[in-house]
Tab-separated table of C-alpha atoms in Angstrom:
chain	number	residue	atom	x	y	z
A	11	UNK	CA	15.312	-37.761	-47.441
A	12	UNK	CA	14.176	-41.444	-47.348
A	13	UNK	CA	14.359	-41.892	-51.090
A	14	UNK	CA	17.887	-40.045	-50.914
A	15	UNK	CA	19.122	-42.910	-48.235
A	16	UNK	CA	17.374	-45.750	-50.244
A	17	UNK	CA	19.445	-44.533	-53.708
A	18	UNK	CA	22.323	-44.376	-51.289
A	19	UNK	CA	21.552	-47.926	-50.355
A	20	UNK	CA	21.057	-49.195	-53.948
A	21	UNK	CA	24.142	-47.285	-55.609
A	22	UNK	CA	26.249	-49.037	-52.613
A	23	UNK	CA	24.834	-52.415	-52.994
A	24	UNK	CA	25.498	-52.444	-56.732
A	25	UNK	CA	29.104	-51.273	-56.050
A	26	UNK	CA	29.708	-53.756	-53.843
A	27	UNK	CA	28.130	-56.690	-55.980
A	28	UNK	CA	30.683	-55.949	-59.056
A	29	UNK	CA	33.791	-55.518	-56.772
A	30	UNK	CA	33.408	-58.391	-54.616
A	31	UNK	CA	32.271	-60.131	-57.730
A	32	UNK	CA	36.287	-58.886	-59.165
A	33	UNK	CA	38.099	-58.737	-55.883
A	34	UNK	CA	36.414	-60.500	-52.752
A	35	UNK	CA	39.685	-60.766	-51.095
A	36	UNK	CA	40.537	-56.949	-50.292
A	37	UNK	CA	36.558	-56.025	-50.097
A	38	UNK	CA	33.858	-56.797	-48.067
A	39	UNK	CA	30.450	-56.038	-47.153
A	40	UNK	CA	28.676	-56.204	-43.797
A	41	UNK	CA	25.812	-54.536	-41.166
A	42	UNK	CA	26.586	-52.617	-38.619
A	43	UNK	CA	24.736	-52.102	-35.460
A	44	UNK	CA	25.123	-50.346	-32.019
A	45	UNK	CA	24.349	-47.619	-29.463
A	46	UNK	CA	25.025	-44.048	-28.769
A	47	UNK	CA	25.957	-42.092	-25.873
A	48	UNK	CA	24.536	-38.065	-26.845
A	49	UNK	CA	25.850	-35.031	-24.732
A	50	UNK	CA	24.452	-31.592	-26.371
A	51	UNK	CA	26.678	-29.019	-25.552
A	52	UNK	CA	24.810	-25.889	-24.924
A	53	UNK	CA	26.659	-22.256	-25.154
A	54	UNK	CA	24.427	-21.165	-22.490
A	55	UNK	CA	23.495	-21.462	-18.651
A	56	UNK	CA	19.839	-21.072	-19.210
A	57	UNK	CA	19.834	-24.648	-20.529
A	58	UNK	CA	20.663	-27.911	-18.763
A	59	UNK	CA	21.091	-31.036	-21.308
A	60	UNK	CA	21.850	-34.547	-20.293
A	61	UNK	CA	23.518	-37.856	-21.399
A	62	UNK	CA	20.497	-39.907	-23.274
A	63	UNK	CA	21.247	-43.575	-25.145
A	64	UNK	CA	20.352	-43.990	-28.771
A	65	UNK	CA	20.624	-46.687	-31.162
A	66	UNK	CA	22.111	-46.727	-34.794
A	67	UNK	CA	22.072	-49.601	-37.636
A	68	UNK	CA	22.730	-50.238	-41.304
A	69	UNK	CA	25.126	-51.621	-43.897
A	70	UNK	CA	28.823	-51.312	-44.176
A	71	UNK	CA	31.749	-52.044	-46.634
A	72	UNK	CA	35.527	-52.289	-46.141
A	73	UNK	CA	38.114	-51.864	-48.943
A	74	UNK	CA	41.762	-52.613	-47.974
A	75	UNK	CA	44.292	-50.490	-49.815
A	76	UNK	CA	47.724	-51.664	-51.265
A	77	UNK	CA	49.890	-50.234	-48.234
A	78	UNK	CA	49.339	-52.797	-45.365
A	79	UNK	CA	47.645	-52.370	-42.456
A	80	UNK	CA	45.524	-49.720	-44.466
A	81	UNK	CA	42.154	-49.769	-45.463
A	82	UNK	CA	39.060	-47.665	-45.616
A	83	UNK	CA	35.432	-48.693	-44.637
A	84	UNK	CA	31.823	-46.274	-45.676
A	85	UNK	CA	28.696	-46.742	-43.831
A	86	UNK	CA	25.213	-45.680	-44.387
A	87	UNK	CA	23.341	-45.604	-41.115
A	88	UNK	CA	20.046	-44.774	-39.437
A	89	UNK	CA	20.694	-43.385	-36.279
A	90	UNK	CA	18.450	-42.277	-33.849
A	91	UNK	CA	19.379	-39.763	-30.649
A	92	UNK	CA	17.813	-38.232	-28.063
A	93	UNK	CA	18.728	-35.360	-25.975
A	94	UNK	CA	17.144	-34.404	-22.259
A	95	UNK	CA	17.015	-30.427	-22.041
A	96	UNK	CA	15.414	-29.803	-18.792
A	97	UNK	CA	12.949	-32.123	-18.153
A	98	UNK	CA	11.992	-32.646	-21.590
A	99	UNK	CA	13.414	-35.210	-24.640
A	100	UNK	CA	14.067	-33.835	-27.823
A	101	UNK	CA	14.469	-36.686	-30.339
A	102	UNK	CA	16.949	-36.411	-33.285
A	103	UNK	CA	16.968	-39.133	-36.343
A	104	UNK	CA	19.752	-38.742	-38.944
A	105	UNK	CA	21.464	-40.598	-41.994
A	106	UNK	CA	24.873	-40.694	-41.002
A	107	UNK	CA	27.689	-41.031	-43.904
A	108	UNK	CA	30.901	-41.728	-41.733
A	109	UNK	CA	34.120	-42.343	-44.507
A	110	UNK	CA	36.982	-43.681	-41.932
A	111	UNK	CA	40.713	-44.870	-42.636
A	112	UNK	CA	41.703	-47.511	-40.617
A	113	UNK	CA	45.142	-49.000	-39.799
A	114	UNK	CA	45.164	-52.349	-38.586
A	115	UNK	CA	47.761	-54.523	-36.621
A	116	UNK	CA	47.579	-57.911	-37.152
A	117	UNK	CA	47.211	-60.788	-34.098
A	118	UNK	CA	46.939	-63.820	-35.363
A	119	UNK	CA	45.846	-64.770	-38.869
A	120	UNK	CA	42.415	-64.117	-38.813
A	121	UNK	CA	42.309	-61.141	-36.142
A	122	UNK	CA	43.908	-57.854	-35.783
A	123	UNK	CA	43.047	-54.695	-33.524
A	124	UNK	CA	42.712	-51.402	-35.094
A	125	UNK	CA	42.093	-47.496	-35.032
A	126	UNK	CA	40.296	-45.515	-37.417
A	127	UNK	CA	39.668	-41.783	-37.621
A	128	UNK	CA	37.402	-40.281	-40.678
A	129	UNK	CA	34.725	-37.664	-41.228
A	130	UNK	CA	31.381	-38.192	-41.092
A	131	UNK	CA	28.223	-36.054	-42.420
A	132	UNK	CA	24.592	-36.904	-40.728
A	133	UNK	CA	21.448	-35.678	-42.703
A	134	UNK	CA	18.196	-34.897	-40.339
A	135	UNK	CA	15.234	-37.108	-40.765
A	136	UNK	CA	11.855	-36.411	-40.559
A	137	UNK	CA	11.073	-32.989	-38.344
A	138	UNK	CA	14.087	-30.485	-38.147
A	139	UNK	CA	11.427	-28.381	-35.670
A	140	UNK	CA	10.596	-28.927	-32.218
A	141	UNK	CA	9.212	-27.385	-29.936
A	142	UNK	CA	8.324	-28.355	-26.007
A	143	UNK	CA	7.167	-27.138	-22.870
A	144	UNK	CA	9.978	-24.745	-22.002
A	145	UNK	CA	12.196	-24.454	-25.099
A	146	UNK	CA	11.724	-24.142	-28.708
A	147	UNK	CA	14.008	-24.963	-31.752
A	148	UNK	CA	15.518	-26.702	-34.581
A	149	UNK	CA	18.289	-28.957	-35.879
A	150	UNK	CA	20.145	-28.221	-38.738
A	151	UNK	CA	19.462	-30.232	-42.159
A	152	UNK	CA	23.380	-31.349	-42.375
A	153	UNK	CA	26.063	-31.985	-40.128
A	154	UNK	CA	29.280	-32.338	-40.077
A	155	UNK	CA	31.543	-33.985	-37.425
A	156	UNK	CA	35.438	-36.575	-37.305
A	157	UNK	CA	35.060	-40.062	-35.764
A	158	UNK	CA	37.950	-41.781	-33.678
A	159	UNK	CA	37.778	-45.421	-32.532
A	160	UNK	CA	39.341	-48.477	-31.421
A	161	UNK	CA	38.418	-51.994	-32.368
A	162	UNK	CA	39.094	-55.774	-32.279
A	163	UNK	CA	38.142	-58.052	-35.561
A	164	UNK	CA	37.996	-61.536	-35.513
A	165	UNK	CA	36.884	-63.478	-38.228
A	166	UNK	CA	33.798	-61.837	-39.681
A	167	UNK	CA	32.669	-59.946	-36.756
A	168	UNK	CA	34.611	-56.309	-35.241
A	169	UNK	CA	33.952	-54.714	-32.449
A	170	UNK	CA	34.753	-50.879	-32.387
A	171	UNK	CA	34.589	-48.128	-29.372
A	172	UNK	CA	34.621	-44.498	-30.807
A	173	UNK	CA	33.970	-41.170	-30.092
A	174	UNK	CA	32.140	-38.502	-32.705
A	175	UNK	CA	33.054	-34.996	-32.467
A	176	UNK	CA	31.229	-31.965	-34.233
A	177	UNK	CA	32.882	-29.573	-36.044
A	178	UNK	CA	30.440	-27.185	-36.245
A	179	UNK	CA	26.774	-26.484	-34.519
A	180	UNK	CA	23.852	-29.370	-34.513
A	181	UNK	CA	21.048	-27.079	-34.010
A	182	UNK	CA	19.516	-24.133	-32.176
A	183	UNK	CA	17.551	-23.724	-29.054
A	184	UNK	CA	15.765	-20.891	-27.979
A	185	UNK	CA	13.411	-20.356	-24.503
A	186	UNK	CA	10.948	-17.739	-23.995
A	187	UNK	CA	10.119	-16.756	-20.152
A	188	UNK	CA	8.084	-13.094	-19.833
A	189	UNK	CA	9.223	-10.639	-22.436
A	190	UNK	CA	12.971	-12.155	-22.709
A	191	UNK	CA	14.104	-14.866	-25.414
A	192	UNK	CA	17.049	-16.998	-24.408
A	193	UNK	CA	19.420	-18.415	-27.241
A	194	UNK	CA	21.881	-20.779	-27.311
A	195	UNK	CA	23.263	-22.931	-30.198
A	196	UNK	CA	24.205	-26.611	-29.440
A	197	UNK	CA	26.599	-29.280	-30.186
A	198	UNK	CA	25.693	-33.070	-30.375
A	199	UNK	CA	28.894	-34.992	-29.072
A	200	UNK	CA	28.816	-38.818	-29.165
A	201	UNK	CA	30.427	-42.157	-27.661
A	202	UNK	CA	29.461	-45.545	-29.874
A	203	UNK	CA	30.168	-48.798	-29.304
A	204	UNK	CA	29.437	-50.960	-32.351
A	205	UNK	CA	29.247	-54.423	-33.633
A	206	UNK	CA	29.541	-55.455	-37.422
A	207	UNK	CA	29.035	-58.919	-38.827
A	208	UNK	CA	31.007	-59.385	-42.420
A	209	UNK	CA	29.554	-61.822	-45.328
């Protein structure tokens, strides 16, 4: 998976050094950084999960298309979550691939505020398993979820708030007590706030 998100990395870079080489006007190329806000939604009352803060960074660029206001931006990040089940933390890295359209209304002549609203597909990191005191499990390889924000750019930096919705389960979690085996398959729901800097 790390060589996957490195190729990633390198195929994007090299895009974006031809067409900002060709067009640097209606392309550009940034990092993005920010936290997380994680609720797992659990289908069952023999769990109880909790709100836990992550973190999530890497590169982004921006294309604008030829109807104004219009314009797509692809990121590539590593984000990390954690969710409390219980009294335990169960910790959950991905390579999210959100793909977002964004219409933007101009403020002055270097700012604008904006929403955006795209899918997104995260790929697990590392261990899919875990397993803790009172609950067993694992999270599924790929995921896929829709984004919706709101954000302010100025300049070369952009502020965005959004929300990350699931559209289908993260994982599983199971929970053993005597002879009986509880099951319940969860949902990883998510508030961001982020902060990009543009070249």
């Amino acid at each position: 998976m790390k060589k996957l998100y490195f190729l990633f990395v390198s195929i994007m870079l090299l895009g974006i050094t031809t067409v900002k080489a060709q067009n640097s006007e209606h392309f550009r190329f940034g990092v993005k950084a920010g936290v997380n806000v994680s609720k797992v939604s659990l289908e069952s009352d023999a769990f109880k999960a909790d709100n836990r803060l992550g973190y999530f960074v890497g590169p982004i660029m921006y294309m604008k298309l030829p109807i104004p206001g219009l314009g797509l931006n692809l990121s590539a990040l590593y984000s990390h979550q954690e969710a409390k089940v219980s009294d335990s933390s169960v910790k959950h890295n991905t390579l999210d691939i959100p793909l977002n359209v964004r219409y933007a209304l101009p403020l002055t002549e270097d700012s604008n505020i904006f929403v955006e609203a795209g899918p997104q597909i995260a790929f697990t990191l590392g261990d899919k398993a875990f397993k803790e005191v009172e609950y067993f499990g694992k999270f599924k390889d790929s995921a896929l979820s829709a984004n919706i924000g709101f954000g302010f750019s100025i300049d070369h930096m952009q502020a965005v708030i959004g929300y990350n919705i699931p559209l289908g389960k993260t994982g599983d979690f199971n929970s053993q007590y005597f002879e009986k085996v509880f099951h319940t398959t969860c949902k990883e729901k998510r508030w961001q706030v982020s902060l990009t800097y543009f070249f």
